[in-house]
Short mmCIF file of C-alpha atoms and ligand atoms in Angstrom, two decimals:
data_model
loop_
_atom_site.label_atom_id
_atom_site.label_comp_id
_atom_site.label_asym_id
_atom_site.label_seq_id
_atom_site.Cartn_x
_atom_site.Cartn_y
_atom_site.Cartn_z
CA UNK A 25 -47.18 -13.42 -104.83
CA UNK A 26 -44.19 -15.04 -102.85
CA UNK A 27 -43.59 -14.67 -99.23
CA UNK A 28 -40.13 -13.14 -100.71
CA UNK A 29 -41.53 -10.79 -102.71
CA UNK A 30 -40.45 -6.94 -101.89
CA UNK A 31 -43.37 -5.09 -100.90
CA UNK A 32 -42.06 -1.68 -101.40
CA UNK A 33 -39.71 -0.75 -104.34
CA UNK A 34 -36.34 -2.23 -103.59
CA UNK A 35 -33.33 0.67 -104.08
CA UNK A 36 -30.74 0.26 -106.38
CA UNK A 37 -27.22 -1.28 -105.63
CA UNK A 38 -25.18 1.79 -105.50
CA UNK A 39 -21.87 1.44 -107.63
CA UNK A 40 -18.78 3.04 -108.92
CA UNK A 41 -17.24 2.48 -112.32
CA UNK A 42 -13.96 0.68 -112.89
CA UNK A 43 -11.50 2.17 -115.23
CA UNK A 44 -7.67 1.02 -116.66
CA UNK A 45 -4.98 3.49 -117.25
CA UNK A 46 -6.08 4.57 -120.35
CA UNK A 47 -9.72 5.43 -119.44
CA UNK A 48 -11.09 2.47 -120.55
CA UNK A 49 -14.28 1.00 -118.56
CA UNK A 50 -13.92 -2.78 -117.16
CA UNK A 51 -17.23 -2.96 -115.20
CA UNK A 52 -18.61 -1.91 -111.36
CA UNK A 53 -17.55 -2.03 -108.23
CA UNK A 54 -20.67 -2.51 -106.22
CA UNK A 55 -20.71 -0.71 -103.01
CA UNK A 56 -21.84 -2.01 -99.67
CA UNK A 57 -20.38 1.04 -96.55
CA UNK A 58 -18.85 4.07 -96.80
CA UNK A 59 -15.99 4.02 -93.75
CA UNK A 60 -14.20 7.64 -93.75
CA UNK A 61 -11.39 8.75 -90.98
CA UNK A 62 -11.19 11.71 -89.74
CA UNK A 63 -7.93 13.96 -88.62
CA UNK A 64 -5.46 12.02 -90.97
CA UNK A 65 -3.24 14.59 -91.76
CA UNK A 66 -1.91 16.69 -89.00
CA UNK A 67 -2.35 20.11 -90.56
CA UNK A 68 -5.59 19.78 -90.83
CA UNK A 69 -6.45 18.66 -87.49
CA UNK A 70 -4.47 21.65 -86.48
CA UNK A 71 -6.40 23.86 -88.31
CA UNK A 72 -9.28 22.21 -86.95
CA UNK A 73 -8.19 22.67 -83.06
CA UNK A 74 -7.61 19.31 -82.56
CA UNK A 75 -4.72 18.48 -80.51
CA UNK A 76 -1.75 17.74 -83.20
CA UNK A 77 -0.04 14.22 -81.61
CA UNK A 78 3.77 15.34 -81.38
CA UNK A 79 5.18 11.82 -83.03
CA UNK A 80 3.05 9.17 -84.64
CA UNK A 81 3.61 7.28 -81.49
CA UNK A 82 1.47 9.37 -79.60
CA UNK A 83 -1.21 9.41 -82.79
CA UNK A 84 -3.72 7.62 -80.48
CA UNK A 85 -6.69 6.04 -81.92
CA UNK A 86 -8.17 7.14 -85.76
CA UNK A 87 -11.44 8.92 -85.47
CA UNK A 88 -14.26 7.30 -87.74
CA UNK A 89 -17.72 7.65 -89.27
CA UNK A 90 -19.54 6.41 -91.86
CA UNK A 91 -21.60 7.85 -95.01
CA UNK A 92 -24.67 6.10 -96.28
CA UNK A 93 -23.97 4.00 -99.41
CA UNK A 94 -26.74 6.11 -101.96
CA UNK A 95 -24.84 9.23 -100.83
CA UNK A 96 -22.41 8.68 -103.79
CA UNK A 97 -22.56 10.32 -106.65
CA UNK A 98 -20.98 9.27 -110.18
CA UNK A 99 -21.76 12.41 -111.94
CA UNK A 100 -20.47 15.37 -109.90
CA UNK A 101 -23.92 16.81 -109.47
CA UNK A 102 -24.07 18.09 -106.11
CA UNK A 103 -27.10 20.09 -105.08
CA UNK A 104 -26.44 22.81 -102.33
CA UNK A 105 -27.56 20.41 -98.82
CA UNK A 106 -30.36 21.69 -96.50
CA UNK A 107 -29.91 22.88 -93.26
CA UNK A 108 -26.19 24.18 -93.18
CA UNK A 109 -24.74 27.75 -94.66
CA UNK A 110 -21.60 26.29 -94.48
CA UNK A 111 -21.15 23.23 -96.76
CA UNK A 112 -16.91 22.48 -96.97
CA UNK A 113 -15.03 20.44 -99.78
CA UNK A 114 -12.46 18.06 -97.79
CA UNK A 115 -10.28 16.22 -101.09
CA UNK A 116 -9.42 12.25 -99.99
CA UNK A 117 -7.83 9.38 -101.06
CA UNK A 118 -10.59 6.73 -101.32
CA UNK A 119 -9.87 3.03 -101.01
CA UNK A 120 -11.78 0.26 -102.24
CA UNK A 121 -12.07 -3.18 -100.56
CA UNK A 122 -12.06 -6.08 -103.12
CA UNK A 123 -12.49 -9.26 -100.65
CA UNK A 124 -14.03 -10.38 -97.32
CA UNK A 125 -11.70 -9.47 -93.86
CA UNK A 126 -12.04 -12.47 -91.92
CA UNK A 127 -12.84 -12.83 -88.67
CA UNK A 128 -10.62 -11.99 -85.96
CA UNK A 129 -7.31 -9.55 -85.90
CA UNK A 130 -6.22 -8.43 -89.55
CA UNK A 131 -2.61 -8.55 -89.74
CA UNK A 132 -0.79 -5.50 -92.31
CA UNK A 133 -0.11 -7.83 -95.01
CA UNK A 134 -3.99 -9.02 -95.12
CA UNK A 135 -4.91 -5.88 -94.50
CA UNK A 136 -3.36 -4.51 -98.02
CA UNK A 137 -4.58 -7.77 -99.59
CA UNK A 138 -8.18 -6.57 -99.66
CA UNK A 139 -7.72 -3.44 -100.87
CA UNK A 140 -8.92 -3.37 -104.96
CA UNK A 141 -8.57 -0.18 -106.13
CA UNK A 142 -8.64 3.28 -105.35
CA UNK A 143 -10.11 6.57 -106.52
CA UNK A 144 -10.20 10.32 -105.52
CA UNK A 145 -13.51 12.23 -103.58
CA UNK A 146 -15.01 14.32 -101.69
CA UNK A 147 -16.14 13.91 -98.17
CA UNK A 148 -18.74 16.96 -98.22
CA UNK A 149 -19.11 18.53 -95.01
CA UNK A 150 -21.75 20.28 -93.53
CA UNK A 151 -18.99 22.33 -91.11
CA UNK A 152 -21.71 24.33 -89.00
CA UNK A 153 -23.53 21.19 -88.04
CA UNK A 154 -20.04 19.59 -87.41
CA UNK A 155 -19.19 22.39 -85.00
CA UNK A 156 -22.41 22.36 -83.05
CA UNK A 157 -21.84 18.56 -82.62
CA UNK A 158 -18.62 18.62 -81.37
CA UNK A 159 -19.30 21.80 -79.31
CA UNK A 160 -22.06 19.34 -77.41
CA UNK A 161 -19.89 15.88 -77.31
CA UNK A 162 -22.80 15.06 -80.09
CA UNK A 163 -22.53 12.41 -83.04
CA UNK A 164 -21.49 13.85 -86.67
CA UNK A 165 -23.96 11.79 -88.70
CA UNK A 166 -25.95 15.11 -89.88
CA UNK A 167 -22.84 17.07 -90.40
CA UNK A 168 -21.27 13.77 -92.74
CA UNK A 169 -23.67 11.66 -93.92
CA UNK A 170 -25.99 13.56 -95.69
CA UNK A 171 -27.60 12.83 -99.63
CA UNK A 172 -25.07 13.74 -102.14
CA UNK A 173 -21.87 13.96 -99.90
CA UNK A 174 -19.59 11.28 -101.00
CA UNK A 175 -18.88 12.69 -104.63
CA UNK A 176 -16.18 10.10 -106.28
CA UNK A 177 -14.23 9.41 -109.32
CA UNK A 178 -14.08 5.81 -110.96
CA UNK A 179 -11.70 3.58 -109.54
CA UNK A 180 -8.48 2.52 -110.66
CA UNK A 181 -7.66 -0.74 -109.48
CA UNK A 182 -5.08 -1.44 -107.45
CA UNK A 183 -2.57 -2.67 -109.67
CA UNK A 184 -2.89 0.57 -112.16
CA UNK A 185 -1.94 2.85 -108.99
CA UNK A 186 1.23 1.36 -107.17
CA UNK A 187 2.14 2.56 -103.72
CA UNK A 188 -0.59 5.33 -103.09
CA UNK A 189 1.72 6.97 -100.34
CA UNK A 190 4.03 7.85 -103.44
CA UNK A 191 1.17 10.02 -104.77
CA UNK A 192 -0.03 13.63 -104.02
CA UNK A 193 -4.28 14.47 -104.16
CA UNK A 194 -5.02 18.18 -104.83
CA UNK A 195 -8.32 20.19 -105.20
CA UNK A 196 -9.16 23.24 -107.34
CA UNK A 197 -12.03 25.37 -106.71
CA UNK A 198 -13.18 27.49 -109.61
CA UNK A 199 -9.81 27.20 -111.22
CA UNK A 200 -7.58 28.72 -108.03
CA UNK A 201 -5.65 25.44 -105.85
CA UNK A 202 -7.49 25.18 -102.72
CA UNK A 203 -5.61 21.58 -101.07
CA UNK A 204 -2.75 19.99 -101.68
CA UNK A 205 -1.48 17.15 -99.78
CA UNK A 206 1.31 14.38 -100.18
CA UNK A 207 -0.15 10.69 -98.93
CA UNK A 208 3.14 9.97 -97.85
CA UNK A 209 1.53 12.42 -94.83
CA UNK A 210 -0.87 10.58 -93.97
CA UNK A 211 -0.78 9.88 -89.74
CA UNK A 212 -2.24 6.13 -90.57
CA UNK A 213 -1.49 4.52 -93.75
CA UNK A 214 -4.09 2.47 -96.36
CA UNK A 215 -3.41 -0.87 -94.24
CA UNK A 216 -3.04 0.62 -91.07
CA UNK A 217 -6.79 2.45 -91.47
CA UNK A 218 -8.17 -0.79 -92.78
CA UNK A 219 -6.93 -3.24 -89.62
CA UNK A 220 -8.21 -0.25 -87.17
CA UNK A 221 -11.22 -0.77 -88.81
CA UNK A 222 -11.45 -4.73 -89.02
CA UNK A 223 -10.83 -4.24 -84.94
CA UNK A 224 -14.69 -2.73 -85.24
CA UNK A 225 -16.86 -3.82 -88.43
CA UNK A 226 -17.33 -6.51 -90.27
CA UNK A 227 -15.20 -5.35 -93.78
CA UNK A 228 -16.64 -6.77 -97.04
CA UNK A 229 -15.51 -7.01 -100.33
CA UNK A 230 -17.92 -3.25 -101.76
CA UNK A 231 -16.43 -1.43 -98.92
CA UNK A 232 -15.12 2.04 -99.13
CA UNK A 233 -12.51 4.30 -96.87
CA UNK A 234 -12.66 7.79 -97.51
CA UNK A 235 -8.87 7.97 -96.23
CA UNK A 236 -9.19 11.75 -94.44
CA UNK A 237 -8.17 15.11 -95.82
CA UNK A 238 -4.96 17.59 -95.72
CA UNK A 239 -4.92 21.58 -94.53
CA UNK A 240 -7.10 24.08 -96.71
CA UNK A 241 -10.68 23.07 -96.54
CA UNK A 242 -13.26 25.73 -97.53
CA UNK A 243 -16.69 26.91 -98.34
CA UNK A 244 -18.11 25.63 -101.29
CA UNK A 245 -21.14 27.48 -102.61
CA UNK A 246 -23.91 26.93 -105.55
CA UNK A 247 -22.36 27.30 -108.93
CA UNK A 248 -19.01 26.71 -107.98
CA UNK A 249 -16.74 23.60 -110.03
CA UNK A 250 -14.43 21.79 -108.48
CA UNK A 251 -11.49 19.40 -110.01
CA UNK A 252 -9.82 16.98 -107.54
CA UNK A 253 -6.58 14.69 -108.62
CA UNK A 254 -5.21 12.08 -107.45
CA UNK A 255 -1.56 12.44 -109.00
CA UNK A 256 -1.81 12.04 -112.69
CA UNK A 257 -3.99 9.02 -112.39
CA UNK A 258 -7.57 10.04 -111.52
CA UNK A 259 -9.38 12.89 -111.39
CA UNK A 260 -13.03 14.13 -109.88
CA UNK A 261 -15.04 16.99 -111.06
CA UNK A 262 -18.11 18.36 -110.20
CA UNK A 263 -20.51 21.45 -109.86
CA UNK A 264 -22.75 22.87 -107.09
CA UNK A 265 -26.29 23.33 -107.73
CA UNK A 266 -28.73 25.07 -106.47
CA UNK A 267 -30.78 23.99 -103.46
CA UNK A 268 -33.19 20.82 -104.20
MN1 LIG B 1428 -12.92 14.00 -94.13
#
């Protein structure tokens, strides 16, 4: 056996499929980090208690955290997570990074240069833990980054979407409209989110930004479907299961 050799089973690359316009497949995108910003739309930072910034001048700095990679999933299969009675849906634009950031300050052009594609998900939230952390000044990571919260459609690339600020996402729960929010509303746009975030990691080409969410999140409980949309272009559905 080689010195290289894994000596426990190695996971698989998790990946999302590539679509055109038409639905046709054109191959993965391979996925390295799951970025996601937080309070990106002001009514739902209001409706969160955060304080609302009065003009985007006085936005401050975006709020971010990450999801593990394998928390993805492809088929809208979401069993009910452990350890929270209140699991929320939050609908978001996700972005895909197709090339390597350099090093150094990311001006807005380069910025929108890497991005590849985009598609439409949820950030799951497990809003009870999320509470508690921010009631004690305490990290998110158990209230975000959990297994199975980063449901996601395939991609479109970049190219097949146009100006995603033109766009509208939406969510349905069990049929009845639960967000609705124009991009154009975002507080930081696509290229704006991805400089903040070359000012801190190291972006890749497999990257994803899970772009933040408008007013109107909600419970989500076992056995209810869900249908997300991003315009006309994409869409995301999904079921929750019972507990694991
Ligand atoms: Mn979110």
């Amino acid at each position: 056996m080689s010195a290289d050799a894994d000596l426990v089973p190695a996971a698989p690359r998790p990946f999302l499929p590539v679509i055109d316009r038409r639905g046709q497949r054109l191959g993965r995108f391979p996925v390295r980090r799951i970025h996601c910003v937080g309070r990106n739309f002001a009514e739902h930072a209001r409706e969160m208690g955060a304080a609302v910034p009065a003009s985007p001048a006085e936005r401050g700095a975006p709020v971010f955290f990450q999801k593990p990679a394998d928390a993805l999933v492809l088929d809208g299969q979401v069993p009910y997570p452990p350890a929270t009675q209140a699991l929320h849906h939050e609908v978001e634009l996700v972005v895909a990074l197709g090339a390597d950031a350099g090093p150094g300050p990311l001006a807005t052009e380069a910025a929108a240069a890497l991005v590849f594609g985009y598609g439409i998900g949820l950030d799951l939230t497990r809003r009870d833990l999320q509470a508690a952390a921010k009631a004690a000044g305490l990290p998110w990571d158990t209230a975000k980054g959990f297994d199975y919260s980063a449901p996601v459609s395939p991609l479109l690339r970049a190219q097949d979407v146009g100006d995603p600020a033109a766009l509208a996402l939406s969510l349905h729960v069990n049929g009845q409209l639960r967000q609705h929010g124009r991009l154009q509303d975002m507080l930081w746009s696509v290229p704006e989110i991805v400089q903040a975030l070359a000012g801190l990691y190291a972006l890749r080409a497999g990257d994803l930004v899970f772009m933040g969410t408008p007013a109107g999140v909600g419970p989500l409980l076992p056995g209810d479907t869900w249908h997300a949309r991003l315009g006309d272009l994409l869409a995301c559905d999904g079921t929750v299961l019972p507990p694991l």
